[in-house]
Tab-separated table of C-alpha atoms in Angstrom:
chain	number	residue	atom	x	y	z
A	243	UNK	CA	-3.390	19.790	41.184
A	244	UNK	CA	-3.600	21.656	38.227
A	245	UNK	CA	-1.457	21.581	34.794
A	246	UNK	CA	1.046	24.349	35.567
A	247	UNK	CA	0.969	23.504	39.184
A	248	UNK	CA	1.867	19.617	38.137
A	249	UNK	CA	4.597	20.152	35.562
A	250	UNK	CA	6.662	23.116	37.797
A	251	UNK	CA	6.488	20.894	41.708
A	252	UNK	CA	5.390	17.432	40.608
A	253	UNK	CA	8.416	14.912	41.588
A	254	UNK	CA	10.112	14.461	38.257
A	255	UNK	CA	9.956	10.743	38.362
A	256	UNK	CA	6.245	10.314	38.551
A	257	UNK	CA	5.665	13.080	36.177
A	258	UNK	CA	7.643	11.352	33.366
A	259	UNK	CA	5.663	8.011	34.096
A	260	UNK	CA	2.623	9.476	33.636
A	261	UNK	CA	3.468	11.597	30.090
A	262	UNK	CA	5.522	8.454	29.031
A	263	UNK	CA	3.348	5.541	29.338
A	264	UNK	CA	0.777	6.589	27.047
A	265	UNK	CA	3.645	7.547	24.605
A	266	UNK	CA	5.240	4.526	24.890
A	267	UNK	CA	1.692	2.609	24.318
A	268	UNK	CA	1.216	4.455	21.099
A	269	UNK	CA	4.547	4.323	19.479
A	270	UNK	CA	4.472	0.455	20.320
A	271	UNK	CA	1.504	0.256	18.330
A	272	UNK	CA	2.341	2.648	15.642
A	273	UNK	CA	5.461	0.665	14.876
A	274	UNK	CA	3.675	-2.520	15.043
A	275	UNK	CA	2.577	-1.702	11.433
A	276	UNK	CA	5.471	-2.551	9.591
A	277	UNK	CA	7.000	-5.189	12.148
A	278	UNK	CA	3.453	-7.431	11.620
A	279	UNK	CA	3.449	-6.759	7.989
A	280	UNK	CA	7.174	-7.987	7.965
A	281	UNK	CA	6.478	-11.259	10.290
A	282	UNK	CA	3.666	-12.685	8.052
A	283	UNK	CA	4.839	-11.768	4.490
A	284	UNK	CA	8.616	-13.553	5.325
A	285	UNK	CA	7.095	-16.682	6.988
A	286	UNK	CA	4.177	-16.499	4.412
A	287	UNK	CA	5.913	-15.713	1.542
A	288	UNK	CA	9.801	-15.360	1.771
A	289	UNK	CA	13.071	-13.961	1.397
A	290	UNK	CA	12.295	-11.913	-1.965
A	291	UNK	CA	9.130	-10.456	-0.380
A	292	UNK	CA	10.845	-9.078	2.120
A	293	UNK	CA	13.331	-7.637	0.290
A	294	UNK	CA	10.292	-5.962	-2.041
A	295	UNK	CA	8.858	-4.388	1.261
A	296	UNK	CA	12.070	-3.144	2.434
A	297	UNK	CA	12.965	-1.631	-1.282
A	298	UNK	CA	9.538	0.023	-1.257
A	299	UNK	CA	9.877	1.594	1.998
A	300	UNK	CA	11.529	4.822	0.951
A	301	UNK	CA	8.005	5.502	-0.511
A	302	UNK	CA	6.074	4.655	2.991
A	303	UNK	CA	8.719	6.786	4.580
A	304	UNK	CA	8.534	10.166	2.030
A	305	UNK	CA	4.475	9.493	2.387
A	306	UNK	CA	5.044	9.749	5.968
A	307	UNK	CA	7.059	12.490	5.679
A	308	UNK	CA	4.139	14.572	4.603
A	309	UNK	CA	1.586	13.327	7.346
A	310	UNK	CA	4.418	14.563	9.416
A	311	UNK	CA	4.673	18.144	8.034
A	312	UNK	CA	0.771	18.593	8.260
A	313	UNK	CA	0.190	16.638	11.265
A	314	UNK	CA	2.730	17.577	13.703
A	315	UNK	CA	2.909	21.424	12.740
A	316	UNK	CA	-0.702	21.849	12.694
A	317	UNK	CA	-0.921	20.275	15.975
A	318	UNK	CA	1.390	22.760	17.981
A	319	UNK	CA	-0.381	25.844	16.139
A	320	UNK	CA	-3.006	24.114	17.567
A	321	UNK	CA	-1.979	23.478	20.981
A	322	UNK	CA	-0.959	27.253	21.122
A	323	UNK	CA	-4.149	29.036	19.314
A	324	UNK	CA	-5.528	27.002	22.511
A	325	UNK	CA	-3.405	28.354	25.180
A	326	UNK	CA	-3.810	31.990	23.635
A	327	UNK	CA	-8.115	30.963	23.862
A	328	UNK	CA	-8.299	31.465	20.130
A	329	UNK	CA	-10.483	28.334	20.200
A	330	UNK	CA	-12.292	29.571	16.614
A	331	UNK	CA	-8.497	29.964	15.281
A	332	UNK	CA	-7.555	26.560	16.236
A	333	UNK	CA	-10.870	24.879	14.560
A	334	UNK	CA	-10.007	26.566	11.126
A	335	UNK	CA	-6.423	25.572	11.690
A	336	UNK	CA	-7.806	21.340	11.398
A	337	UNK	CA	-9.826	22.200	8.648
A	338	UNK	CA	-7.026	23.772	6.906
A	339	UNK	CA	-4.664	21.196	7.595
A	340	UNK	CA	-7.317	18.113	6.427
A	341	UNK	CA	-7.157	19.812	3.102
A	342	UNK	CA	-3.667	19.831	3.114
A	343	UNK	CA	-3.557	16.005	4.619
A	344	UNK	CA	-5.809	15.138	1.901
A	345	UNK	CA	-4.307	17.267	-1.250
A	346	UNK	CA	-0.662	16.817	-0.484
A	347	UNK	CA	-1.193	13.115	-0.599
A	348	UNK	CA	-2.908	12.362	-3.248
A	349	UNK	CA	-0.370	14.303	-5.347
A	350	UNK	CA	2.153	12.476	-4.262
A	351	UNK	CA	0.414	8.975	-4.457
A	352	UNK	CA	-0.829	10.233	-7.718
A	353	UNK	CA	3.483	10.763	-8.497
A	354	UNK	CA	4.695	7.586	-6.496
A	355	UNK	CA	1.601	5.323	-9.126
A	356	UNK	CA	3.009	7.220	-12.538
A	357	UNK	CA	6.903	6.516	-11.447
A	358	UNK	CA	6.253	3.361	-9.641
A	359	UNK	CA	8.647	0.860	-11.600
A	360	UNK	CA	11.746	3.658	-12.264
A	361	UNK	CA	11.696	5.215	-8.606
A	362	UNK	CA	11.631	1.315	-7.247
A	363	UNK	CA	14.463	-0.104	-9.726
A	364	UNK	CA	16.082	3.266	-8.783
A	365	UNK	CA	16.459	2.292	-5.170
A	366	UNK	CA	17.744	-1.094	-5.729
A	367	UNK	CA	15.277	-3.231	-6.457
A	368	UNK	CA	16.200	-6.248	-8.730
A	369	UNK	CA	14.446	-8.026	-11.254
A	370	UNK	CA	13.241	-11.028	-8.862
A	371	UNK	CA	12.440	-8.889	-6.335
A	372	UNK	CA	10.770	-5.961	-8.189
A	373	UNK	CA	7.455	-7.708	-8.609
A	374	UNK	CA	6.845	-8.191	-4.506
A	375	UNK	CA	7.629	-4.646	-4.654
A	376	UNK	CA	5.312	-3.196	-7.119
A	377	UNK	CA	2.295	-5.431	-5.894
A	378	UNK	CA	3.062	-3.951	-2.192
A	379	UNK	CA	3.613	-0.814	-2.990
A	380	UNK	CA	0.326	-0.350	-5.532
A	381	UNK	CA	-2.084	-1.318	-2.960
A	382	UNK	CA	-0.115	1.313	-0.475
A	383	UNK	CA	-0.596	4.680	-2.739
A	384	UNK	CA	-4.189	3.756	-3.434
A	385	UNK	CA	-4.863	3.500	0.592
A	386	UNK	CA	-1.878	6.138	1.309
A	387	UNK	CA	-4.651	9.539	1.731
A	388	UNK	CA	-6.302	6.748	4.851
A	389	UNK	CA	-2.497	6.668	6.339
A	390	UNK	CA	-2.243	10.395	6.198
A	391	UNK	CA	-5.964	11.227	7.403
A	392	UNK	CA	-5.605	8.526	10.170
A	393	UNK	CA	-1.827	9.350	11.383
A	394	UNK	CA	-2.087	13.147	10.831
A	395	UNK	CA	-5.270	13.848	12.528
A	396	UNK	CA	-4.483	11.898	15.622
A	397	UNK	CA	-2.351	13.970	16.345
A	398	UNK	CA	-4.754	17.032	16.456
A	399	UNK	CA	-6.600	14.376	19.295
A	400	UNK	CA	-3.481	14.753	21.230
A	401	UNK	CA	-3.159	18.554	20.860
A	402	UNK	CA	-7.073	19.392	22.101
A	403	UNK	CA	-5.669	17.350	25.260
A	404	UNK	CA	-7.182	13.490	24.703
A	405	UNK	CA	-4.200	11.670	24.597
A	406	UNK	CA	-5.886	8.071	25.415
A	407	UNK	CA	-8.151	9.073	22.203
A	408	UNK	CA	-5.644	8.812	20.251
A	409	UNK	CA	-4.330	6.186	22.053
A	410	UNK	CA	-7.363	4.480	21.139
A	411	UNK	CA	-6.895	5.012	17.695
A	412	UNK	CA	-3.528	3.661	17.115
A	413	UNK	CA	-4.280	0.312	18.671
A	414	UNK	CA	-7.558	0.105	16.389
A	415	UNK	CA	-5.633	-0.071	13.572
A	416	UNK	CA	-2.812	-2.166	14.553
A	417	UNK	CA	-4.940	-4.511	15.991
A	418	UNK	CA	-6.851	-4.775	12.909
A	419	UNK	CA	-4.096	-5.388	10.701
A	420	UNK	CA	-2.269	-8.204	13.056
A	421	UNK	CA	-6.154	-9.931	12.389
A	422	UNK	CA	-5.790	-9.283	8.582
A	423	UNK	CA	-2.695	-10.039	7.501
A	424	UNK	CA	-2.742	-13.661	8.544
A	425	UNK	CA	-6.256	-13.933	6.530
A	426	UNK	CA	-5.474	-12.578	3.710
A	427	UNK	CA	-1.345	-14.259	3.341
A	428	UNK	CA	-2.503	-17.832	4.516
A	429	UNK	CA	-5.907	-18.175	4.359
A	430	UNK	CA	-6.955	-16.486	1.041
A	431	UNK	CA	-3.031	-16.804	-0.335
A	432	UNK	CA	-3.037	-13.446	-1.715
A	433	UNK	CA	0.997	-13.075	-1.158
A	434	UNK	CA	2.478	-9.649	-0.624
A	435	UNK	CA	-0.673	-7.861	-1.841
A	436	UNK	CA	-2.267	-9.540	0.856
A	437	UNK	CA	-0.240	-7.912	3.487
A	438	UNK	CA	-0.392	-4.542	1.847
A	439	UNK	CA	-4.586	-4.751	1.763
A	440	UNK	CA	-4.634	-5.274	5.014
A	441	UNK	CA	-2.805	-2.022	6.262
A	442	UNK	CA	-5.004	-0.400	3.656
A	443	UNK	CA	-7.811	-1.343	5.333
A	444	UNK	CA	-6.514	-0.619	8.785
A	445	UNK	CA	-5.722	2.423	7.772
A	446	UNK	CA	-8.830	3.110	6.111
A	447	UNK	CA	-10.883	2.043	9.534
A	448	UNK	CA	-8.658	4.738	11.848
A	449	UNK	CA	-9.265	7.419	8.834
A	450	UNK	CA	-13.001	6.697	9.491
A	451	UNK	CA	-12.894	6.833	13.570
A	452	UNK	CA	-11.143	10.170	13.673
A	453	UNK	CA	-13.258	11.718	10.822
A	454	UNK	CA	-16.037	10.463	13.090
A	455	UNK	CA	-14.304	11.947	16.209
A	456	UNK	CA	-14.316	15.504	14.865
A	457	UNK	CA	-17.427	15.278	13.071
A	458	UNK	CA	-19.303	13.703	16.442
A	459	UNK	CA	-20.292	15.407	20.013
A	460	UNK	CA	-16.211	14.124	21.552
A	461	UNK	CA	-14.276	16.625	20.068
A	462	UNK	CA	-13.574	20.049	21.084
A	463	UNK	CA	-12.788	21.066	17.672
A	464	UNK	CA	-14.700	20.237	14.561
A	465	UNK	CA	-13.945	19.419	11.298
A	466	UNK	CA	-16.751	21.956	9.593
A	467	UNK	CA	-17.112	22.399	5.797
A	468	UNK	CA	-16.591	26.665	6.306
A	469	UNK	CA	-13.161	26.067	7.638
A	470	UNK	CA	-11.820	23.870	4.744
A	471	UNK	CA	-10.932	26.874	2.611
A	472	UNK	CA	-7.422	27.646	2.779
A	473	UNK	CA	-5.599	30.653	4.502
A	474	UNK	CA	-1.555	31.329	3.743
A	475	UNK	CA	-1.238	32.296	7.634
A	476	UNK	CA	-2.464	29.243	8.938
A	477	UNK	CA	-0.665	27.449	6.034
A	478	UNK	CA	2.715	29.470	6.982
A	479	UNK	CA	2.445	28.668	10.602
A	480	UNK	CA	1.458	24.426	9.917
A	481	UNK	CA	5.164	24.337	7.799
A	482	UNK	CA	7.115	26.739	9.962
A	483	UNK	CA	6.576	24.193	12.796
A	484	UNK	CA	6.643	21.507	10.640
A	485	UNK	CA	9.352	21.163	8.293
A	486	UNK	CA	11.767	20.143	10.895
A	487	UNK	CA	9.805	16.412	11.843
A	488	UNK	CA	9.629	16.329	7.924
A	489	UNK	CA	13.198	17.137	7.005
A	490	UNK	CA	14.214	14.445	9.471
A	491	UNK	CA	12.289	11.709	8.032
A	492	UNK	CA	12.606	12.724	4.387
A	493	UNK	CA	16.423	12.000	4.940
A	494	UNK	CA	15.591	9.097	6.514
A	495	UNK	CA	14.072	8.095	3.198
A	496	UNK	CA	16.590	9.058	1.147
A	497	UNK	CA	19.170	7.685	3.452
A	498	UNK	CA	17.548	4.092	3.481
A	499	UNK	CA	17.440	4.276	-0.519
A	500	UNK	CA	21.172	4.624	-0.401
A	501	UNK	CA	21.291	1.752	2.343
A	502	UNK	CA	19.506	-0.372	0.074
A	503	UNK	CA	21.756	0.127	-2.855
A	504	UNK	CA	24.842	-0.402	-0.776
A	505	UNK	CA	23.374	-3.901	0.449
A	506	UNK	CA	22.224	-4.531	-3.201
A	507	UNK	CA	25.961	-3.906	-4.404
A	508	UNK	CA	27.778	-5.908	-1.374
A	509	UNK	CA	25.335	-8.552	-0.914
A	510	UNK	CA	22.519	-8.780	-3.242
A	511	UNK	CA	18.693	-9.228	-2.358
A	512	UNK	CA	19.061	-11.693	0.549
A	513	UNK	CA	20.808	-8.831	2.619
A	514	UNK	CA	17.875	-6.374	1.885
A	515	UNK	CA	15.788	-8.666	3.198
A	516	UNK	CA	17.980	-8.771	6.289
A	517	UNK	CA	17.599	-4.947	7.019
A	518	UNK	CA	13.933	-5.013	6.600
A	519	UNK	CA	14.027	-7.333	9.739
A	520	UNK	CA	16.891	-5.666	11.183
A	521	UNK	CA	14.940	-2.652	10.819
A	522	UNK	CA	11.714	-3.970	12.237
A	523	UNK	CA	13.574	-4.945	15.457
A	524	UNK	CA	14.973	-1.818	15.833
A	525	UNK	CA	11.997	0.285	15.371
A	526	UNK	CA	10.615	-1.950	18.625
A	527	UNK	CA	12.860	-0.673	20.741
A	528	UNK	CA	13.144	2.787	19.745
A	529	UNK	CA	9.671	3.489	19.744
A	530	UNK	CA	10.149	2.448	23.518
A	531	UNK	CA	12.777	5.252	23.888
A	532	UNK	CA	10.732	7.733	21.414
A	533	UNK	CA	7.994	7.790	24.356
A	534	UNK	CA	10.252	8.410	26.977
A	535	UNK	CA	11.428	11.213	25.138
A	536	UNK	CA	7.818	12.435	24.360
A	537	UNK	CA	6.597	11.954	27.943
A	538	UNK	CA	9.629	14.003	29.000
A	539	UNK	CA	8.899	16.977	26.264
A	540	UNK	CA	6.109	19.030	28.069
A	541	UNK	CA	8.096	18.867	31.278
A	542	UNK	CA	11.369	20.359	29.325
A	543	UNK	CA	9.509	22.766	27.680
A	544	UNK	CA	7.406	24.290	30.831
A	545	UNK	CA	10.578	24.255	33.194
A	546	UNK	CA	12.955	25.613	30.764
A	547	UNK	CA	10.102	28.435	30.242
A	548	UNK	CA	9.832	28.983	33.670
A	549	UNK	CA	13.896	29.246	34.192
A	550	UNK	CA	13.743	26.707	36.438
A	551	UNK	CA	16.860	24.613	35.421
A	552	UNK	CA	17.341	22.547	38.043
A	553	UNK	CA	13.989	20.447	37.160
A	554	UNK	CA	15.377	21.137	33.158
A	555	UNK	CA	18.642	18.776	34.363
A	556	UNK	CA	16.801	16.768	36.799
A	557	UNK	CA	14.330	15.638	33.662
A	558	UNK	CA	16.930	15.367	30.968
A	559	UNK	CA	18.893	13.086	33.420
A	560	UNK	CA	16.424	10.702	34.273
A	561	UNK	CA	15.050	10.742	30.822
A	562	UNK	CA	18.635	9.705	29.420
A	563	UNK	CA	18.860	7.217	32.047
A	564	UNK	CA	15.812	5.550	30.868
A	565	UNK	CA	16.562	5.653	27.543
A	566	UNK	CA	19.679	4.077	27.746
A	567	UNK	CA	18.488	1.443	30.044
A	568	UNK	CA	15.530	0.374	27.545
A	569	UNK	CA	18.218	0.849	25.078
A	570	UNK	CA	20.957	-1.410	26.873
A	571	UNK	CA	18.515	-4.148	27.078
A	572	UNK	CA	17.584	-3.877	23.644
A	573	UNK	CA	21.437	-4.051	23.000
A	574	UNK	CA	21.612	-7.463	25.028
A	575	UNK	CA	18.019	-8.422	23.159
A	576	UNK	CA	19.995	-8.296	19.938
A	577	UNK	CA	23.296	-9.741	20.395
A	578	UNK	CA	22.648	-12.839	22.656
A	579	UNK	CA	19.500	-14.129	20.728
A	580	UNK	CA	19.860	-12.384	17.020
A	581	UNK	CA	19.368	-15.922	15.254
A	582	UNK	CA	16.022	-16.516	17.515
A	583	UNK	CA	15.057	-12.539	16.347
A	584	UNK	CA	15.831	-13.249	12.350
A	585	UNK	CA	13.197	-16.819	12.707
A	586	UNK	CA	10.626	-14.624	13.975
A	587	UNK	CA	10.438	-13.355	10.501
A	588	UNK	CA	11.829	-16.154	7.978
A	589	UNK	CA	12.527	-19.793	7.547
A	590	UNK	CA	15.082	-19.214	5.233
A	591	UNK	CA	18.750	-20.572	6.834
A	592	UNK	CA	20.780	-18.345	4.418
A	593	UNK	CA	18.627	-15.094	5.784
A	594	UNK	CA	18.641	-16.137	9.222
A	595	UNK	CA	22.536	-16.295	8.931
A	596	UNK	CA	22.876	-12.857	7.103
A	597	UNK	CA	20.591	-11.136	9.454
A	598	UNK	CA	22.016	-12.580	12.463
A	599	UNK	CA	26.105	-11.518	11.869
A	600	UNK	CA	23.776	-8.158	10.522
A	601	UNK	CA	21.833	-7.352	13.006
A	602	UNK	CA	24.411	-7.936	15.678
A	603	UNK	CA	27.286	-5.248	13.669
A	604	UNK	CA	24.574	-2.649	12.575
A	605	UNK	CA	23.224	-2.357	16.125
A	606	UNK	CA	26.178	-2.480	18.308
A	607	UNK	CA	26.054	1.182	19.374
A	608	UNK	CA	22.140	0.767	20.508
A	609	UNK	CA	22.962	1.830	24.483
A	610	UNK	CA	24.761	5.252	23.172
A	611	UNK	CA	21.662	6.109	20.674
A	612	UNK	CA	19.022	6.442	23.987
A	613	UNK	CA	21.627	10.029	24.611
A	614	UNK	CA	21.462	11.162	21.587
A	615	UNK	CA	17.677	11.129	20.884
A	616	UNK	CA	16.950	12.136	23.905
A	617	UNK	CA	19.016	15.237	23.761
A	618	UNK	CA	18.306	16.359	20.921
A	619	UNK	CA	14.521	16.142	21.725
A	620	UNK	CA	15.119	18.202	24.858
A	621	UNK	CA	16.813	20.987	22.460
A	622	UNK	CA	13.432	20.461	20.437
A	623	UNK	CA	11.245	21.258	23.429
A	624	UNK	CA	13.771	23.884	24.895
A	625	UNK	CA	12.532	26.272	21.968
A	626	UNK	CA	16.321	25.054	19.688
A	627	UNK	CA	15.023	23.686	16.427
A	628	UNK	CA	17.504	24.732	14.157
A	629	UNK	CA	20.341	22.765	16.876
A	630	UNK	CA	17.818	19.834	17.249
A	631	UNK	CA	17.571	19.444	13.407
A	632	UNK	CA	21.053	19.377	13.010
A	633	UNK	CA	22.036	16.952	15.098
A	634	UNK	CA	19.242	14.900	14.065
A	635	UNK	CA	20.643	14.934	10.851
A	636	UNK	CA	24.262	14.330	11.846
A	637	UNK	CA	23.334	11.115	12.918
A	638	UNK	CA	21.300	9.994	9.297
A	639	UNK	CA	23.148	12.220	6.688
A	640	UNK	CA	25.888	13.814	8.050
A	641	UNK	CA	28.016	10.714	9.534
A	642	UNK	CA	26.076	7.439	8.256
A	643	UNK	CA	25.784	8.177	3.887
A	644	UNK	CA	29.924	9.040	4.274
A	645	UNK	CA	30.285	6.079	6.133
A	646	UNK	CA	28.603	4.077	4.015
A	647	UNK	CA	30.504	5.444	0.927
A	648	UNK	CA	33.626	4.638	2.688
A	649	UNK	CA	33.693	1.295	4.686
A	650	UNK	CA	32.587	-0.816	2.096
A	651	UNK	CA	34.879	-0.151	-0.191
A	652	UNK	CA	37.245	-2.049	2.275
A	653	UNK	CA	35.375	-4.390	4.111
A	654	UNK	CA	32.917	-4.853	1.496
A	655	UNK	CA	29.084	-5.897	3.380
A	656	UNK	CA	30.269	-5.663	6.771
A	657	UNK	CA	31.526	-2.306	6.134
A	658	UNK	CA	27.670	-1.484	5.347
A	659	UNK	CA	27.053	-3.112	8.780
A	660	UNK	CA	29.513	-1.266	10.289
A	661	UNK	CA	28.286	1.880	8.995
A	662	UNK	CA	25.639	2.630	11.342
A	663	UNK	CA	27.598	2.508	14.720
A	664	UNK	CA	30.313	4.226	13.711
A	665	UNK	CA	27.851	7.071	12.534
A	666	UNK	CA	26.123	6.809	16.196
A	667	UNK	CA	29.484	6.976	17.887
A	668	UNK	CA	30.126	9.972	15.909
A	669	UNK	CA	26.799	11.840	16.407
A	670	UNK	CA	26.581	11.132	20.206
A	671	UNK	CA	30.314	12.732	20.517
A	672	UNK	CA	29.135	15.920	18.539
A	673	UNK	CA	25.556	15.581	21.025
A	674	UNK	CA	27.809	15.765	24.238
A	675	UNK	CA	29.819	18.481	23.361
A	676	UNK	CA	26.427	20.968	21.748
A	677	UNK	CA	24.716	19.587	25.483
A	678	UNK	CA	27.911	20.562	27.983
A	679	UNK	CA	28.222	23.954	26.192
A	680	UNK	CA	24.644	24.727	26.320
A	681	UNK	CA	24.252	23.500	30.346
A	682	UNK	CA	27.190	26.430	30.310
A	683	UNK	CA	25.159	28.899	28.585
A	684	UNK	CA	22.479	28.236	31.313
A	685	UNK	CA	24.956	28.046	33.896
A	686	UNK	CA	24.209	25.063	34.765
A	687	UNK	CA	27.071	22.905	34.246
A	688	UNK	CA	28.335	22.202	37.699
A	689	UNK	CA	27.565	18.224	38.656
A	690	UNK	CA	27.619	17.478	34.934
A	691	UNK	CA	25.433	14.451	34.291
């Protein structure tokens, strides 16, 4: 059965399996990055080393943010200079994005080194805690051009149609760095710069297998020296496609920044240290509901293009049922064993008991977030960035930095807490409403969901 074939009769069921277990597989191990680092440096080192992570990850996040713009627009010119047989279009298009991957991050490495102490002071960082933070965050913008290389270029793997390549790649590294960390923070007792080597030279190692990928005989396209010299139109097209993945985590940076300082104000450093866990828990179980909602793109996209809506609402509905089941349980995860969650990652009673009464307010509204994601990524493959971005950002700017100007101011920390659910409730309202009047647009509507 071919492609086209598959993706317009296949049952719907089986065809979002089989997109949305490799998906799941490498968002698992993406995430598993930051969750590892966060598990050894708070049992290894403690409370304030947490916190220093957590206040540093605004920078992760904006570097991100790049490998983002490059990586994911470059990939869907890709993916469509394919489609079109423009393979010689689509080779220039990775060597013109590497340069970018490369250039763009060592800038901003080169920025995030000569700023280091006023941009991490700036976010919240205090003086006990700002020394974890520098000696984390050094080691990460000298190993930060790896990140981009590694997580950028993966995902032109995925676009030449090897998804278990890249795959491949993701659970290199993370399995690399689970081995490190433990051997550099208790065995050679190099602390929080310990923790940060080790992604550095994960990182490094997955840099090094994909360079190898497109230099070697596996790839379709290759990375050749003649195609590294830049062109505006494949530059224009890269962004174009790109900016919205970036604008969405670019907020998130700036949004966590302004989390940080709001915990900082209420609470201090122990509560920072909290939402670095808190947010290490969460990212577990949305990268669970992220792959559902990538498995589910392609089979959005190529129904909606071929007008058949029925298999549009029959994917979108199963997709949101999934996501809110995996979300649900993630819900019950979280409130009946939040103490048992927080030890995972600390010894420390008083951080156990802030992150427990946390992690239980600033996820209640988990089961309604698997809608909201989900929707908005079928507007993203239904051709509707501009309505995808939007509510992506209703959710991070829009509803949460109000709401976390407002509710503290009367219920001081557990306003901050609060914060986040009533900013989910809010953006999953506004979600509904955009979905039932589009469904109406398509005249699709009747039996609702």
């Amino acid at each position: 059965m071919n492609r086209s074939h598959e993706l317009g009769e296949e049952k719907i069921g089986k065809l979002l399996l089989k997109f949305s277990i490799p998906a799941i597989i490498g968002m698992l191990v993406n995430g598993l990055y930051n969750i590892v680092d966060r598990i050894f440096v708070g049992r290894g080192v403690g409370s304030l080393a947490l916190s220093g992570i957590a206040i540093s990850f605004p920078i992760t996040l904006a570097i991100m943010a790049f490998g983002m713009l490059i990586g994911i627009g470059a990939s869907s010119v890709i993916s469509i200079r394919l489609g079109q047989q423009r393979r010689e279009e689509a080779e220039q298009i990775v060597g013109n994005a590497f340069v970018l991957l490369v250039g763009i991050t060592l800038f901003i490495s080169l920025l995030g080194y000569l700023f280091m102490e006023p941009l991490l002071v700036s976010f919240g960082a205090s003086s006990d805690v700002l020394p974890y933070a520098k000696d984390y965050i050094r080691i990460i913008l000298i190993g930060a051009v790896f990140q981009s290389i590694g997580f950028g270029m993966n995902n032109f793997i995925r676009a030449e149609g090897n998804p278990k390549a890249a795959m491949y790649t993701m659970i290199l590294g993370a399995l690399l760095n689970t081995i490190l960390n433990p051997i550099f923070i208790f065995g050679l007792h190099l602390g929080v710069a310990g923790s940060a080597l080790a992604t550095v030279i994960s990182q490094f190692v997955t840099s090094v297998w994909v360079l190898y990928y497109f230099l070697g005989d596996k790839a379709m396209l290759k990375l050749r020296l003649k195609n590294l010299k830049l062109k505006w139109i494949f530059i224009r097209d890269i962004l174009a496609i790109g900016i919205s993945p970036f604008s969405m985590q670019l907020v998130g940076s700036l949004v966590t920044v302004f989390l940080n300082k709001s915990l900082a104000n209420y609470g201090g450093d122990i509560p920072i240290a909290a939402m670095g866990v808190i947010t290490s828990v969460a990212m577990l179980i949305l990268m669970i509901m992220f792959g559902i909602g990538q498995g589910a793109q392609p089979i959005l996209g190529y129904n909606y293009g071929a007008r058949n809506y029925e298999r549009v609402k029959q994917t979108l509905k199963l997709s949101v049922v999934a996501a809110t089941g995996v979300m649900t349980l993630g819900f019950l995860m979280v409130e009946l064993f939040p103490v048992a969650l927080m030890s995972l990652f600390s010894k420390d009673p008083e951080l156990i008991r802030v992150g427990a009464n946390g992690m239980r307010l600033y996820l209640l509204m988990l089961p309604i977030i698997g809608f909201q994601v989900t929707v908005v990524g079928y507007f993203q493959a239904t051709g509707k960035p501009r309505k995808s971005l939007f509510l992506s950002l209703s959710r991070q700017l829009i509803f949460l930095v109000p709401a976390l100007w407002i509710l503290p101011k009367f219920l001081g920390l557990t306003g901050v807490w609060l914060a986040a659910p009533v900013s989910d409730l809010a953006s999953a309202a506004l979600t509904a409403v955009w979905l039932y009047k589009d469904f109406e647009q398509l005249g699709q509507s009747q039996g609702g969901f």
